[in-house]
Short mmCIF file of C-alpha atoms and ligand atoms in Angstrom, two decimals:
data_model
loop_
_atom_site.label_atom_id
_atom_site.label_comp_id
_atom_site.label_asym_id
_atom_site.label_seq_id
_atom_site.Cartn_x
_atom_site.Cartn_y
_atom_site.Cartn_z
CA MET A 1 76.93 104.77 131.19
CA SER A 2 79.50 106.76 129.25
CA GLY A 3 80.25 106.60 125.56
CA PHE A 4 77.99 108.12 122.91
CA THR A 5 75.28 110.66 123.55
CA VAL A 6 73.69 109.45 120.33
CA LYS A 7 75.36 106.66 118.38
CA PRO A 8 76.17 108.12 114.95
CA GLU A 9 74.63 106.55 111.84
CA PRO A 10 77.62 105.48 109.68
CA VAL A 11 77.85 106.81 106.14
CA GLN A 12 77.04 104.04 103.67
CA VAL A 13 79.38 103.87 100.68
CA PRO A 14 78.70 101.67 97.64
CA GLY A 15 81.24 98.85 97.55
CA LEU A 16 82.21 99.26 101.19
CA THR A 17 80.90 97.24 104.12
CA HIS A 18 80.68 99.13 107.39
CA LEU A 19 82.32 97.01 110.11
CA HIS A 20 82.67 99.07 113.25
CA THR A 21 81.95 102.45 114.78
CA GLY A 22 84.66 103.47 117.23
CA LYS A 23 84.48 106.52 119.49
CA VAL A 24 86.09 108.78 116.92
CA ARG A 25 86.70 106.49 113.93
CA GLU A 26 84.78 104.30 111.50
CA LEU A 27 86.00 101.03 110.01
CA TYR A 28 84.91 99.65 106.63
CA ALA A 29 85.93 96.73 104.43
CA THR A 30 86.40 96.85 100.66
CA ALA A 31 85.12 94.10 98.39
CA SER A 32 88.75 92.97 97.92
CA GLY A 33 89.18 92.49 101.68
CA GLU A 34 91.18 95.59 102.58
CA LEU A 35 90.19 97.79 105.50
CA VAL A 36 89.31 101.47 105.35
CA MET A 37 89.88 103.47 108.55
CA VAL A 38 88.07 106.81 108.54
CA ALA A 39 88.99 109.34 111.23
CA THR A 40 86.07 111.61 112.12
CA ASP A 41 86.10 115.06 113.73
CA ARG A 42 84.54 113.56 116.84
CA VAL A 43 86.36 114.02 120.12
CA SER A 44 86.01 112.17 123.40
CA ALA A 45 86.62 113.40 126.94
CA TYR A 46 85.96 111.76 130.28
CA ASP A 47 84.93 108.60 128.36
CA TRP A 48 82.14 110.46 126.59
CA VAL A 49 82.00 111.13 122.86
CA LEU A 50 81.11 114.81 122.84
CA PRO A 51 78.13 116.12 120.85
CA THR A 52 80.34 118.82 119.26
CA GLU A 53 82.96 118.02 116.63
CA ILE A 54 86.36 119.68 116.22
CA PRO A 55 86.73 120.76 112.57
CA ASP A 56 89.72 119.12 110.81
CA LYS A 57 90.58 116.88 113.78
CA GLY A 58 90.25 113.73 111.63
CA ARG A 59 92.51 115.14 108.90
CA LEU A 60 95.09 116.48 111.38
CA LEU A 61 95.39 113.16 113.22
CA THR A 62 95.50 111.12 110.01
CA ALA A 63 98.27 113.35 108.60
CA LEU A 64 100.19 113.07 111.89
CA SER A 65 99.81 109.27 111.96
CA LEU A 66 101.14 109.03 108.38
CA TRP A 67 104.06 111.29 109.31
CA TRP A 68 104.94 108.95 112.18
CA PHE A 69 104.48 105.75 110.15
CA GLU A 70 107.20 107.03 107.80
CA ARG A 71 109.58 107.68 110.69
CA LEU A 72 108.97 104.31 112.29
CA ALA A 73 109.23 102.27 109.06
CA ASP A 74 112.76 101.04 109.76
CA LEU A 75 111.54 99.60 113.07
CA ALA A 76 108.24 98.06 111.91
CA PRO A 77 106.31 97.77 108.64
CA SER A 78 102.91 99.46 108.66
CA HIS A 79 99.49 98.28 107.55
CA VAL A 80 98.89 101.37 105.45
CA LEU A 81 98.37 100.75 101.74
CA SER A 82 97.08 104.15 100.67
CA ASP A 83 95.78 107.49 101.93
CA ALA A 84 93.43 107.81 98.97
CA PRO A 85 89.77 107.24 99.82
CA PRO A 86 88.23 104.36 97.82
CA PRO A 87 86.22 105.24 94.69
CA GLY A 88 82.75 106.46 95.56
CA ALA A 89 83.74 107.67 99.01
CA PRO A 90 82.31 111.05 100.09
CA ALA A 91 84.53 114.00 99.14
CA ASP A 92 85.04 114.97 102.79
CA TRP A 93 86.80 111.63 103.46
CA LYS A 94 89.87 113.04 101.68
CA GLY A 95 92.80 113.40 104.07
CA ARG A 96 91.18 111.44 106.88
CA THR A 97 91.02 107.96 105.33
CA LEU A 98 93.59 105.18 105.33
CA VAL A 99 93.23 102.01 103.25
CA CYS A 100 95.01 99.26 105.19
CA ARG A 101 96.02 95.65 104.89
CA ARG A 102 93.68 93.43 106.89
CA LEU A 103 95.84 91.79 109.60
CA ASP A 104 95.35 89.12 112.21
CA MET A 105 95.27 91.56 115.11
CA VAL A 106 97.15 90.72 118.30
CA PRO A 107 94.57 91.11 121.12
CA VAL A 108 96.88 93.23 123.30
CA GLU A 109 96.97 97.02 123.70
CA CYS A 110 100.72 97.61 123.60
CA VAL A 111 101.27 100.62 125.84
CA ALA A 112 104.64 102.19 126.63
CA ARG A 113 105.03 104.73 129.40
CA GLY A 114 107.93 107.12 129.84
CA TYR A 115 106.12 109.15 132.49
CA LEU A 116 103.78 108.11 135.26
CA THR A 117 100.17 109.31 135.06
CA GLY A 118 96.62 108.09 134.46
CA SER A 119 95.94 104.42 135.14
CA GLY A 120 99.67 103.75 135.58
CA LEU A 121 99.87 106.27 138.41
CA ALA A 122 96.73 104.87 140.03
CA GLU A 123 98.18 101.36 139.97
CA TYR A 124 101.55 102.60 141.27
CA ARG A 125 99.82 104.34 144.17
CA GLU A 126 98.07 101.06 145.02
CA GLY A 127 101.14 98.88 145.10
CA GLY A 128 104.33 100.57 143.92
CA ALA A 129 104.20 98.81 140.54
CA VAL A 130 102.54 99.02 137.12
CA CYS A 131 101.63 95.82 135.28
CA GLY A 132 103.78 93.97 137.79
CA VAL A 133 106.84 96.11 137.12
CA ALA A 134 108.10 97.57 140.43
CA LEU A 135 108.97 101.28 140.26
CA PRO A 136 111.10 103.39 142.64
CA ALA A 137 109.37 104.91 145.69
CA GLY A 138 108.39 108.56 145.75
CA LEU A 139 107.13 108.98 142.20
CA GLU A 140 104.46 111.61 141.59
CA ASP A 141 101.92 112.48 138.89
CA GLY A 142 103.98 113.24 135.80
CA SER A 143 107.25 111.81 137.11
CA ARG A 144 109.65 110.80 134.32
CA LEU A 145 110.59 107.13 134.54
CA ASP A 146 114.30 106.26 134.37
CA GLU A 147 113.44 103.63 131.76
CA PRO A 148 110.22 103.49 129.73
CA VAL A 149 107.96 100.61 130.80
CA PHE A 150 105.87 98.24 128.70
CA THR A 151 102.43 98.28 130.35
CA PRO A 152 100.11 96.14 128.23
CA ALA A 153 96.36 96.10 128.55
CA THR A 154 93.55 93.91 127.35
CA LYS A 155 91.00 95.51 125.05
CA ALA A 156 87.93 96.41 127.00
CA GLU A 157 84.33 95.97 126.01
CA VAL A 158 82.67 99.06 124.57
CA GLY A 159 82.36 101.67 127.29
CA GLU A 160 84.81 99.97 129.65
CA HIS A 161 88.42 100.91 130.33
CA ASP A 162 91.25 98.74 129.05
CA GLU A 163 92.61 96.60 131.89
CA ASN A 164 96.34 96.74 132.63
CA VAL A 165 97.85 93.26 132.66
CA SER A 166 101.29 91.82 133.49
CA PHE A 167 103.86 90.71 130.95
CA GLU A 168 103.36 87.17 132.31
CA ALA A 169 99.64 87.38 131.52
CA VAL A 170 100.43 88.50 127.97
CA SER A 171 102.89 85.61 127.64
CA ALA A 172 100.20 83.20 128.81
CA GLN A 173 97.78 84.70 126.27
CA VAL A 174 99.95 84.96 123.14
CA GLY A 175 103.04 82.92 123.99
CA ALA A 176 106.33 84.02 125.54
CA GLU A 177 108.10 84.61 122.22
CA LEU A 178 105.46 86.93 120.76
CA ALA A 179 105.05 88.68 124.14
CA GLY A 180 108.78 89.39 124.12
CA GLU A 181 108.62 90.70 120.55
CA LEU A 182 105.68 92.96 121.43
CA ARG A 183 107.51 94.42 124.44
CA GLU A 184 110.75 94.96 122.54
CA LEU A 185 109.07 96.54 119.54
CA THR A 186 106.71 98.69 121.62
CA LEU A 187 109.60 100.12 123.64
CA ALA A 188 111.70 100.70 120.52
CA LEU A 189 108.85 102.53 118.78
CA TYR A 190 108.14 104.57 121.91
CA GLY A 191 111.84 105.44 122.22
CA ARG A 192 111.90 106.71 118.64
CA GLY A 193 108.73 108.72 119.14
CA ARG A 194 109.92 110.21 122.41
CA GLU A 195 113.28 111.18 120.89
CA ILE A 196 111.74 112.93 117.88
CA ALA A 197 109.08 114.65 119.98
CA GLU A 198 111.57 115.88 122.60
CA GLU A 199 113.74 117.44 119.86
CA ARG A 200 110.67 119.56 119.15
CA GLY A 201 109.87 120.45 122.75
CA VAL A 202 107.08 117.92 123.14
CA LEU A 203 107.04 115.19 125.79
CA LEU A 204 105.56 111.84 124.79
CA ALA A 205 104.27 110.69 128.17
CA ASP A 206 102.82 107.42 126.92
CA THR A 207 101.34 105.83 123.82
CA LYS A 208 99.37 102.78 122.68
CA PHE A 209 100.33 100.70 119.66
CA GLU A 210 98.33 97.93 118.05
CA PHE A 211 99.95 95.17 116.03
CA GLY A 212 98.71 92.50 113.68
CA ARG A 213 100.35 89.69 111.79
CA ASP A 214 100.35 89.46 108.02
CA ALA A 215 99.92 86.30 105.99
CA GLY A 216 103.63 85.58 106.47
CA GLY A 217 103.26 85.85 110.27
CA ARG A 218 105.29 89.08 110.42
CA LEU A 219 104.39 91.70 113.05
CA VAL A 220 102.95 94.80 111.39
CA LEU A 221 102.17 98.15 113.03
CA ALA A 222 98.42 98.75 112.70
CA ASP A 223 95.73 101.21 113.75
CA GLU A 224 96.88 104.84 114.30
CA VAL A 225 100.28 105.73 115.73
CA LEU A 226 101.46 108.50 118.02
CA THR A 227 98.42 110.71 117.70
CA PRO A 228 96.88 112.73 120.55
CA ASP A 229 94.09 110.10 120.59
CA SER A 230 96.51 107.21 121.15
CA SER A 231 99.09 109.08 123.20
CA ARG A 232 99.61 111.74 125.84
CA PHE A 233 101.60 114.68 124.48
CA TRP A 234 102.70 117.40 126.90
CA PRO A 235 104.40 120.69 126.06
CA ALA A 236 107.88 120.39 127.62
CA GLU A 237 107.72 123.93 128.96
CA GLY A 238 104.63 123.10 131.03
CA TRP A 239 106.00 119.93 132.64
CA ALA A 240 106.22 119.84 136.44
CA PRO A 241 105.87 116.52 138.31
CA GLY A 242 103.52 116.56 141.28
CA ARG A 243 100.35 117.72 139.53
CA PRO A 244 98.34 116.78 136.43
CA GLN A 245 100.24 117.96 133.31
CA PRO A 246 98.44 120.11 130.76
CA SER A 247 97.49 117.79 127.91
CA TYR A 248 98.12 119.31 124.51
CA ASP A 249 94.77 118.65 123.02
CA LYS A 250 92.19 117.71 125.65
CA GLN A 251 92.94 120.20 128.44
CA ILE A 252 90.83 123.04 127.05
CA ILE A 253 87.82 120.75 126.73
CA ARG A 254 88.37 119.12 130.14
CA ASP A 255 88.77 122.48 131.87
CA TRP A 256 85.56 123.84 130.31
CA LEU A 257 83.55 120.67 131.01
CA THR A 258 84.60 120.73 134.67
CA SER A 259 84.02 124.48 135.02
CA ALA A 260 80.80 125.94 136.47
CA GLU A 261 80.16 127.55 133.07
CA SER A 262 79.35 124.21 131.43
CA GLY A 263 76.73 123.30 134.02
CA TRP A 264 77.82 119.70 133.62
CA ASP A 265 78.29 117.32 136.52
CA ARG A 266 80.71 114.58 135.51
CA ALA A 267 79.74 112.45 138.51
CA ALA A 268 76.06 112.51 137.51
CA ASP A 269 76.90 110.25 134.53
CA THR A 270 74.83 112.47 132.26
CA PRO A 271 75.98 113.34 128.71
CA PRO A 272 78.19 116.43 128.46
CA PRO A 273 76.72 119.58 126.89
CA PRO A 274 77.72 120.98 123.47
CA LEU A 275 81.01 122.94 123.47
CA PRO A 276 81.04 126.72 122.98
CA ASP A 277 82.53 127.90 119.66
CA GLU A 278 85.50 129.42 121.51
CA VAL A 279 86.38 126.07 123.11
CA VAL A 280 86.08 124.36 119.72
CA GLU A 281 88.32 126.93 118.02
CA ARG A 282 90.97 126.83 120.77
CA THR A 283 90.98 123.02 120.69
CA ARG A 284 91.31 122.97 116.91
CA ALA A 285 94.23 125.38 117.24
CA LYS A 286 95.87 122.97 119.68
CA TYR A 287 95.60 120.10 117.20
CA VAL A 288 97.15 122.35 114.56
CA GLU A 289 99.86 123.38 117.03
CA VAL A 290 100.85 119.81 117.98
CA TYR A 291 100.85 118.80 114.29
CA GLU A 292 103.02 121.74 113.23
CA ARG A 293 105.33 121.52 116.26
CA LEU A 294 105.98 117.79 115.72
CA THR A 295 106.21 117.73 111.92
CA GLY A 296 107.78 121.18 111.49
CA THR A 297 105.42 121.81 108.58
CA PRO A 298 102.17 123.75 108.19
CA VAL A 299 98.98 121.68 108.14
CA PRO A 300 98.55 120.24 104.63
CA PHE A 301 95.12 121.77 104.01
CA GLY A 302 93.20 125.05 104.27
N1 Q0Z B 401 94.92 96.58 109.69
C1 Q0Z B 401 93.93 96.01 110.47
N2 Q0Z B 401 93.61 94.71 110.30
C2 Q0Z B 401 92.62 94.16 111.04
N3 Q0Z B 401 91.91 94.85 111.95
C3 Q0Z B 401 92.19 96.15 112.16
C4 Q0Z B 401 91.36 96.84 113.18
C5 Q0Z B 401 90.18 96.37 113.71
N4 Q0Z B 401 89.70 97.27 114.60
N5 Q0Z B 401 90.56 98.27 114.67
C6 Q0Z B 401 90.36 99.45 115.55
C7 Q0Z B 401 89.51 100.44 114.77
C8 Q0Z B 401 90.13 101.20 113.83
C9 Q0Z B 401 89.35 102.14 113.13
C10 Q0Z B 401 88.01 102.29 113.36
C11 Q0Z B 401 87.43 101.49 114.30
F1 Q0Z B 401 86.14 101.64 114.50
C12 Q0Z B 401 88.17 100.56 115.03
C13 Q0Z B 401 91.60 98.05 113.82
C14 Q0Z B 401 93.21 96.78 111.43
CL1 Q0Z B 401 93.61 98.44 111.64
#
C-alpha cells in the first residue's frame, strides 16, 4: 500500500468547503462555487507521500504554473481566476493558492511524450508501441521521439497508477471529435513548452495536462501546468539515452531513499523514512534552480 504515511488533516477555512486531499495539493470550494487549489510543500517519491516537506515547494510550483499559463494563453484559456487566497485563508497560503473556475472536467489524463521513459518505455518494451502508437525499433530509456506522441491515460483510483489507453479508447469514451481536440491541443501545448524549455537548456521529456469544459462547452486548461509534479524536466547537459536520466527535482530524494544510508527497502512496501536536512535543502535548491532556469527570474519570495 503506497500513498500517505499519515493522511494529513486539511486546514479548515471559514467560508470554504474542503473537497479533496491530493498527494501534494488540497482542493476547496468557495460559497460562490469557485475552486481553490492549494499547493502544499509535500513531495511524493516512489508513489509515497514523504513524511518530510520541502520548504517553498508549493509556492515555487504555483509560481511556475502561473508563468506557463501566461505563455500558453494563446493556445488555450486557463481556469485560473486569481492567485490571491480567499479572505480568511491562512497567511501561509499566499503564493501557493489558485482560485479557479469550476469546470466540467474531461476524465482523461492528457499526456504528451517527447522522450521515451517511465510507463511509456515499459509499454514500448512490451510491444513496440505506446497507447497503440507504433514507435521505431531500437529506442532506449530517454530516447528522443521524432514526433511527440499523445499518450492518454485514465485517472486511477487513489494509490493506483494511471492506466495508459489508446486514442480509440478515448474516442469511445468522450467522442471522436473531443478526442481529436484533446490530442491536437495537448501536442500543441507540449510543443510550446518543449520549445521554451529547450531555449533554456531544459528538456521537457513528458507532461500531463487536464482539461475541463466551461458553461459554453469550450475546452479550458485546468489543474497545474508544466510543473515538476506534472512533468519530467531533465537538464539538457545531463541527457544521454540508454540509462535513466537525472530528474531535475526528484533525483536527490530517489537516490537517498534507495541508498543504504536511508535504511529503507522500497520493495518492503513500508513507508519511507524522514529526509535528512541536507537532502531537503538540496531538493529545495533544485526547485529554485528549475524555476529560475525556466523563467529567467529569481524566485518571487524570500
Ligand atoms: N477547474 C477545475 N474544475 C473542476 N475540477 C477541478 C479539479 C478537480 N480535481 N482536480 C485535481 C486536484 C487539484 C487540486 C487538488 C486536488 F486535491 C485535486 C482538479 C478543477 Cl482544477
